[in-house]
PDB file of C-alpha atoms in Angstrom:
ATOM      1  CA  ARG A  26     -71.931  28.542 120.700  1.00 96.00           C
ATOM      2  CA  ARG A  27     -71.527  28.206 124.459  1.00 97.00           C
ATOM      3  CA  LEU A  28     -73.825  29.234 127.292  1.00 97.00           C
ATOM      4  CA  LYS A  29     -73.077  29.742 130.988  1.00 96.00           C
ATOM      5  CA  PRO A  30     -75.043  31.143 133.955  1.00 94.00           C
ATOM      6  CA  LEU A  31     -73.225  34.355 134.905  1.00 91.00           C
ATOM      7  CA  LEU A  32     -74.063  37.924 135.962  1.00 86.00           C
ATOM      8  CA  GLY A  33     -77.485  36.865 137.233  1.00 82.00           C
ATOM      9  CA  THR A  34     -78.517  35.769 133.735  1.00 87.00           C
ATOM     10  CA  TYR A  35     -77.334  33.461 130.941  1.00 93.00           C
ATOM     11  CA  VAL A  36     -74.307  34.541 128.936  1.00 96.00           C
ATOM     12  CA  GLU A  37     -73.970  33.120 125.436  1.00 97.00           C
ATOM     13  CA  ILE A  38     -70.814  33.413 123.347  1.00 98.00           C
ATOM     14  CA  SER A  39     -70.948  32.594 119.645  1.00 97.00           C
ATOM     15  CA  ILE A  40     -67.581  32.522 117.914  1.00 97.00           C
ATOM     16  CA  SER A  41     -66.144  31.389 114.609  1.00 96.00           C
ATOM     17  CA  ALA A  42     -62.694  31.533 113.057  1.00 94.00           C
ATOM     18  CA  LYS A  43     -61.945  33.904 110.202  1.00 88.00           C
ATOM     19  CA  ASN A  44     -58.730  32.005 109.462  1.00 83.00           C
ATOM     20  CA  THR A  45     -58.757  28.314 108.563  1.00 82.00           C
ATOM     21  CA  HIS A  46     -55.686  27.560 110.686  1.00 90.00           C
ATOM     22  CA  ILE A  47     -57.607  28.236 113.932  1.00 92.00           C
ATOM     23  CA  THR A  48     -58.821  24.933 115.359  1.00 93.00           C
ATOM     24  CA  GLU A  49     -61.993  24.112 117.262  1.00 93.00           C
ATOM     25  CA  ALA A  50     -59.903  23.557 120.392  1.00 95.00           C
ATOM     26  CA  GLU A  51     -58.504  27.083 120.044  1.00 95.00           C
ATOM     27  CA  LEU A  52     -62.034  28.455 119.702  1.00 96.00           C
ATOM     28  CA  ILE A  53     -63.048  26.675 122.892  1.00 97.00           C
ATOM     29  CA  ASN A  54     -59.969  28.046 124.691  1.00 97.00           C
ATOM     30  CA  LYS A  55     -60.840  31.544 123.495  1.00 97.00           C
ATOM     31  CA  THR A  56     -64.377  31.262 124.876  1.00 97.00           C
ATOM     32  CA  ASN A  57     -62.908  29.997 128.166  1.00 98.00           C
ATOM     33  CA  GLU A  58     -60.786  33.168 128.346  1.00 97.00           C
ATOM     34  CA  MET A  59     -63.837  35.308 127.611  1.00 98.00           C
ATOM     35  CA  PHE A  60     -65.993  33.583 130.210  1.00 98.00           C
ATOM     36  CA  ALA A  61     -63.153  33.971 132.744  1.00 97.00           C
ATOM     37  CA  ALA A  62     -63.064  37.745 132.109  1.00 97.00           C
ATOM     38  CA  ILE A  63     -66.809  37.929 132.713  1.00 96.00           C
ATOM     39  CA  LYS A  64     -66.467  35.832 135.868  1.00 96.00           C
ATOM     40  CA  GLN A  65     -63.795  38.203 137.193  1.00 95.00           C
ATOM     41  CA  VAL A  66     -66.167  41.160 136.851  1.00 95.00           C
ATOM     42  CA  GLU A  67     -68.954  39.164 138.488  1.00 93.00           C
ATOM     43  CA  SER A  68     -66.707  38.165 141.404  1.00 93.00           C
ATOM     44  CA  SER A  69     -65.823  41.793 142.055  1.00 95.00           C
ATOM     45  CA  MET A  70     -69.171  43.496 141.444  1.00 95.00           C
ATOM     46  CA  SER A  71     -71.866  41.006 142.417  1.00 92.00           C
ATOM     47  CA  PHE A  72     -74.425  42.399 144.849  1.00 92.00           C
ATOM     48  CA  HIS A  73     -75.683  38.872 145.522  1.00 89.00           C
ATOM     49  CA  ASN A  74     -72.321  37.638 146.798  1.00 89.00           C
ATOM     50  CA  PRO A  75     -71.778  38.976 150.352  1.00 90.00           C
ATOM     51  CA  MET A  76     -68.016  38.352 149.957  1.00 91.00           C
ATOM     52  CA  SER A  77     -67.566  40.376 146.752  1.00 94.00           C
ATOM     53  CA  GLU A  78     -65.574  43.600 146.560  1.00 96.00           C
ATOM     54  CA  LEU A  79     -68.830  45.490 146.027  1.00 96.00           C
ATOM     55  CA  SER A  80     -70.349  43.991 149.185  1.00 95.00           C
ATOM     56  CA  LYS A  81     -67.265  45.009 151.144  1.00 96.00           C
ATOM     57  CA  ILE A  82     -67.633  48.655 150.197  1.00 96.00           C
ATOM     58  CA  ASN A  83     -71.406  48.530 150.778  1.00 95.00           C
ATOM     59  CA  GLN A  84     -70.703  47.341 154.306  1.00 95.00           C
ATOM     60  CA  TYR A  85     -67.767  49.564 155.262  1.00 96.00           C
ATOM     61  CA  ALA A  86     -67.406  52.611 152.981  1.00 96.00           C
ATOM     62  CA  ALA A  87     -69.713  54.781 155.092  1.00 93.00           C
ATOM     63  CA  HIS A  88     -67.363  54.268 158.046  1.00 94.00           C
ATOM     64  CA  LYS A  89     -63.946  54.368 156.380  1.00 96.00           C
ATOM     65  CA  ALA A  90     -62.583  54.909 152.876  1.00 97.00           C
ATOM     66  CA  GLN A  91     -62.084  51.558 151.151  1.00 97.00           C
ATOM     67  CA  LYS A  92     -59.292  50.752 148.725  1.00 97.00           C
ATOM     68  CA  ILE A  93     -60.703  49.333 145.494  1.00 97.00           C
ATOM     69  CA  SER A  94     -59.408  47.558 142.414  1.00 96.00           C
ATOM     70  CA  PRO A  95     -58.738  49.490 139.187  1.00 95.00           C
ATOM     71  CA  MET A  96     -61.591  47.581 137.547  1.00 95.00           C
ATOM     72  CA  LEU A  97     -64.144  48.622 140.156  1.00 97.00           C
ATOM     73  CA  HIS A  98     -62.779  52.164 140.101  1.00 97.00           C
ATOM     74  CA  GLU A  99     -63.384  52.328 136.348  1.00 96.00           C
ATOM     75  CA  VAL A 100     -67.000  51.212 136.669  1.00 97.00           C
ATOM     76  CA  LEU A 101     -67.722  53.560 139.579  1.00 97.00           C
ATOM     77  CA  SER A 102     -66.211  56.442 137.598  1.00 97.00           C
ATOM     78  CA  PHE A 103     -68.511  55.648 134.673  1.00 95.00           C
ATOM     79  CA  ALA A 104     -71.517  55.431 136.986  1.00 96.00           C
ATOM     80  CA  ILE A 105     -70.830  58.789 138.639  1.00 96.00           C
ATOM     81  CA  GLU A 106     -70.290  60.391 135.248  1.00 96.00           C
ATOM     82  CA  PHE A 107     -73.615  59.021 133.983  1.00 95.00           C
ATOM     83  CA  SER A 108     -75.408  60.124 137.153  1.00 96.00           C
ATOM     84  CA  GLN A 109     -74.089  63.651 136.779  1.00 96.00           C
ATOM     85  CA  ALA A 110     -74.965  63.812 133.079  1.00 97.00           C
ATOM     86  CA  SER A 111     -78.501  62.524 133.716  1.00 97.00           C
ATOM     87  CA  GLU A 112     -79.023  64.724 136.783  1.00 95.00           C
ATOM     88  CA  GLY A 113     -79.582  61.645 138.901  1.00 94.00           C
ATOM     89  CA  LEU A 114     -81.918  59.676 136.633  1.00 94.00           C
ATOM     90  CA  PHE A 115     -79.137  57.070 136.498  1.00 94.00           C
ATOM     91  CA  ASP A 116     -78.215  56.279 140.085  1.00 95.00           C
ATOM     92  CA  ILE A 117     -76.450  53.167 141.405  1.00 96.00           C
ATOM     93  CA  THR A 118     -77.576  53.927 144.984  1.00 94.00           C
ATOM     94  CA  ILE A 119     -80.952  52.403 144.118  1.00 91.00           C
ATOM     95  CA  ALA A 120     -80.100  49.170 145.955  1.00 91.00           C
ATOM     96  CA  ASP A 121     -82.150  50.000 149.060  1.00 89.00           C
ATOM     97  CA  LYS A 122     -85.298  50.372 146.953  1.00 88.00           C
ATOM     98  CA  LEU A 123     -84.613  47.086 145.183  1.00 90.00           C
ATOM     99  CA  ILE A 124     -84.069  45.336 148.519  1.00 90.00           C
ATOM    100  CA  LYS A 125     -87.453  46.567 149.767  1.00 89.00           C
ATOM    101  CA  LYS A 126     -89.097  45.135 146.639  1.00 91.00           C
ATOM    102  CA  ASN A 127     -87.252  41.812 147.139  1.00 91.00           C
ATOM    103  CA  TYR A 128     -85.347  42.218 143.862  1.00 89.00           C
ATOM    104  CA  LEU A 129     -82.026  42.103 145.736  1.00 90.00           C
ATOM    105  CA  PRO A 130     -80.977  40.151 148.850  1.00 90.00           C
ATOM    106  CA  ASN A 131     -80.818  41.926 152.185  1.00 91.00           C
ATOM    107  CA  HIS A 132     -77.335  41.549 153.687  1.00 89.00           C
ATOM    108  CA  ASN A 133     -78.402  43.695 156.670  1.00 87.00           C
ATOM    109  CA  PHE A 134     -75.950  46.481 155.902  1.00 86.00           C
ATOM    110  CA  ALA A 135     -76.993  49.944 157.090  1.00 76.00           C
ATOM    111  CA  ILE A 136     -78.936  52.068 154.590  1.00 73.00           C
ATOM    112  CA  VAL A 137     -80.924  55.299 154.547  1.00 72.00           C
ATOM    113  CA  ASP A 138     -83.828  56.178 152.294  1.00 65.00           C
ATOM    114  CA  ASN A 139     -82.680  59.509 150.901  1.00 80.00           C
ATOM    115  CA  ALA A 140     -79.035  58.970 149.939  1.00 88.00           C
ATOM    116  CA  ASN A 141     -78.046  59.345 146.281  1.00 93.00           C
ATOM    117  CA  TRP A 142     -75.001  59.179 144.012  1.00 95.00           C
ATOM    118  CA  GLN A 143     -73.688  62.488 145.348  1.00 96.00           C
ATOM    119  CA  ALA A 144     -72.819  60.711 148.605  1.00 95.00           C
ATOM    120  CA  ILE A 145     -70.184  58.628 146.778  1.00 97.00           C
ATOM    121  CA  LYS A 146     -66.684  60.097 147.036  1.00 97.00           C
ATOM    122  CA  LEU A 147     -64.125  58.571 144.694  1.00 97.00           C
ATOM    123  CA  ASP A 148     -60.427  59.223 144.229  1.00 94.00           C
ATOM    124  CA  GLN A 149     -57.739  57.282 142.377  1.00 89.00           C
ATOM    125  CA  GLN A 150     -57.675  54.291 144.738  1.00 94.00           C
ATOM    126  CA  TYR A 151     -60.403  54.705 147.355  1.00 97.00           C
ATOM    127  CA  VAL A 152     -64.162  55.072 147.621  1.00 98.00           C
ATOM    128  CA  GLU A 153     -66.047  56.487 150.573  1.00 97.00           C
ATOM    129  CA  PHE A 154     -69.731  57.121 151.305  1.00 96.00           C
ATOM    130  CA  THR A 155     -70.723  60.267 153.166  1.00 94.00           C
ATOM    131  CA  ARG A 156     -74.003  58.570 154.144  1.00 91.00           C
ATOM    132  CA  ASN A 157     -75.096  55.020 154.814  1.00 91.00           C
ATOM    133  CA  LEU A 158     -76.101  53.590 151.441  1.00 92.00           C
ATOM    134  CA  GLN A 159     -75.748  50.568 149.225  1.00 93.00           C
ATOM    135  CA  ILE A 160     -74.921  50.563 145.547  1.00 95.00           C
ATOM    136  CA  ASP A 161     -75.965  48.055 142.920  1.00 95.00           C
ATOM    137  CA  LEU A 162     -73.864  47.811 139.762  1.00 94.00           C
ATOM    138  CA  GLY A 163     -76.086  45.298 137.987  1.00 86.00           C
ATOM    139  CA  CYS A 164     -77.195  47.946 135.511  1.00 78.00           C
ATOM    140  CA  ILE A 165     -73.656  48.751 134.369  1.00 91.00           C
ATOM    141  CA  ALA A 166     -71.368  45.873 135.370  1.00 92.00           C
ATOM    142  CA  LYS A 167     -73.021  43.500 132.895  1.00 91.00           C
ATOM    143  CA  GLY A 168     -72.161  45.714 129.940  1.00 92.00           C
ATOM    144  CA  TYR A 169     -68.675  46.280 131.317  1.00 95.00           C
ATOM    145  CA  ALA A 170     -68.147  42.513 131.613  1.00 95.00           C
ATOM    146  CA  VAL A 171     -69.235  42.012 128.012  1.00 96.00           C
ATOM    147  CA  ASP A 172     -66.815  44.721 126.888  1.00 95.00           C
ATOM    148  CA  LYS A 173     -63.897  43.186 128.823  1.00 96.00           C
ATOM    149  CA  ALA A 174     -64.580  39.771 127.303  1.00 97.00           C
ATOM    150  CA  MET A 175     -64.765  41.165 123.779  1.00 97.00           C
ATOM    151  CA  GLU A 176     -61.407  42.919 124.236  1.00 96.00           C
ATOM    152  CA  LEU A 177     -59.860  39.428 124.199  1.00 96.00           C
ATOM    153  CA  CYS A 178     -61.262  38.637 120.761  1.00 93.00           C
ATOM    154  CA  ASP A 179     -59.310  40.018 117.784  1.00 93.00           C
ATOM    155  CA  PRO A 180     -61.852  40.882 115.052  1.00 94.00           C
ATOM    156  CA  GLU A 181     -59.240  40.040 112.411  1.00 93.00           C
ATOM    157  CA  GLN A 182     -59.145  36.450 113.662  1.00 94.00           C
ATOM    158  CA  TYR A 183     -62.550  35.830 115.225  1.00 95.00           C
ATOM    159  CA  ASP A 184     -66.156  36.682 114.448  1.00 95.00           C
ATOM    160  CA  ALA A 185     -67.800  36.827 117.878  1.00 97.00           C
ATOM    161  CA  THR A 186     -71.091  37.758 119.502  1.00 97.00           C
ATOM    162  CA  ILE A 187     -71.716  37.952 123.254  1.00 97.00           C
ATOM    163  CA  ASN A 188     -75.275  38.043 124.574  1.00 94.00           C
ATOM    164  CA  ALA A 189     -75.610  38.560 128.333  1.00 93.00           C
ATOM    165  CA  GLY A 190     -79.352  38.473 128.911  1.00 87.00           C
ATOM    166  CA  GLY A 191     -80.100  41.055 126.237  1.00 87.00           C
ATOM    167  CA  ASP A 192     -76.854  42.982 126.615  1.00 91.00           C
ATOM    168  CA  LEU A 193     -75.387  42.229 123.193  1.00 93.00           C
ATOM    169  CA  ARG A 194     -72.057  42.994 121.530  1.00 96.00           C
ATOM    170  CA  MET A 195     -70.524  41.949 118.206  1.00 96.00           C
ATOM    171  CA  ASN A 196     -66.967  42.538 117.016  1.00 95.00           C
ATOM    172  CA  ASN A 197     -67.891  42.407 113.299  1.00 93.00           C
ATOM    173  CA  TRP A 198     -71.285  44.082 113.351  1.00 94.00           C
ATOM    174  CA  HIS A 199     -71.558  46.117 110.158  1.00 94.00           C
ATOM    175  CA  THR A 200     -73.659  43.643 108.160  1.00 92.00           C
ATOM    176  CA  LYS A 201     -75.298  41.842 111.099  1.00 94.00           C
ATOM    177  CA  GLN A 202     -78.796  41.765 112.511  1.00 93.00           C
ATOM    178  CA  ALA A 203     -80.097  41.141 116.017  1.00 92.00           C
ATOM    179  CA  LYS A 204     -83.336  39.264 116.562  1.00 89.00           C
ATOM    180  CA  ILE A 205     -85.366  40.916 119.328  1.00 89.00           C
ATOM    181  CA  LYS A 206     -88.294  39.238 121.080  1.00 85.00           C
ATOM    182  CA  SER A 207     -91.484  41.235 121.265  1.00 84.00           C
ATOM    183  CA  PRO A 208     -92.405  42.270 124.829  1.00 82.00           C
ATOM    184  CA  THR A 209     -96.130  42.016 124.029  1.00 83.00           C
ATOM    185  CA  THR A 210     -96.470  38.974 121.751  1.00 83.00           C
ATOM    186  CA  LYS A 211     -94.827  35.869 123.150  1.00 78.00           C
ATOM    187  CA  LEU A 212     -93.588  34.273 119.916  1.00 82.00           C
ATOM    188  CA  ALA A 213     -93.034  37.389 117.787  1.00 87.00           C
ATOM    189  CA  THR A 214     -89.530  38.612 116.968  1.00 88.00           C
ATOM    190  CA  HIS A 215     -88.163  41.613 115.109  1.00 88.00           C
ATOM    191  CA  ASN A 216     -84.929  41.715 113.108  1.00 92.00           C
ATOM    192  CA  ILE A 217     -82.935  44.859 113.859  1.00 90.00           C
ATOM    193  CA  ASN A 218     -80.018  45.980 111.690  1.00 95.00           C
ATOM    194  CA  MET A 219     -77.009  46.643 113.893  1.00 95.00           C
ATOM    195  CA  GLN A 220     -76.103  50.348 113.900  1.00 95.00           C
ATOM    196  CA  ASN A 221     -73.082  49.960 116.160  1.00 96.00           C
ATOM    197  CA  ALA A 222     -71.101  47.295 117.983  1.00 95.00           C
ATOM    198  CA  ALA A 223     -73.532  46.866 120.875  1.00 95.00           C
ATOM    199  CA  LEU A 224     -77.137  47.156 121.950  1.00 92.00           C
ATOM    200  CA  ALA A 225     -79.104  46.491 125.129  1.00 88.00           C
ATOM    201  CA  THR A 226     -82.680  45.308 125.310  1.00 82.00           C
ATOM    202  CA  SER A 227     -85.236  44.765 128.029  1.00 74.00           C
ATOM    203  CA  ALA A 228     -88.847  43.625 127.850  1.00 63.00           C
TER     204      ALA A 228
END
């Protein structure tokens, strides 16, 4: 089990070998690869880092279309799809509201109060904003980072669990449980049978 501060939370990776020929050193190397994949997502999509790819588009995309990486394009495509399906209940343009509540840092980029996801224009390589706005991918990038890390872990060779601040994924989940802290009673926990490979929790 290894723990690192990433994605604005603590990311824990628990891994064991399903084959006896895999050494402890190889397990450590595998977790290093997984943490590196998570770090790559964080470096691209961190709102807190004013030099990240996300910060670049927040600063300039309302003035000129910005070329983006395939990874960021994939996440933005997901976000727009979810926004459309939820009729705007899911909306990554919430950053301005979070800045006003001091949940996110203010980088002094231009924003307006009434922009929404429909002001994001995305094609195969570029993103452009039709209004001044800022997007925050914290709600979706964390799960994406967990997924990218787990792609590196062959379930035939490794039994792995990634927990990124309540965003949990297992590669061999069928007989597993997750222990969830109660949001109302400090020390109480509940064991939940896994119904799929991943779950997300928030108290």
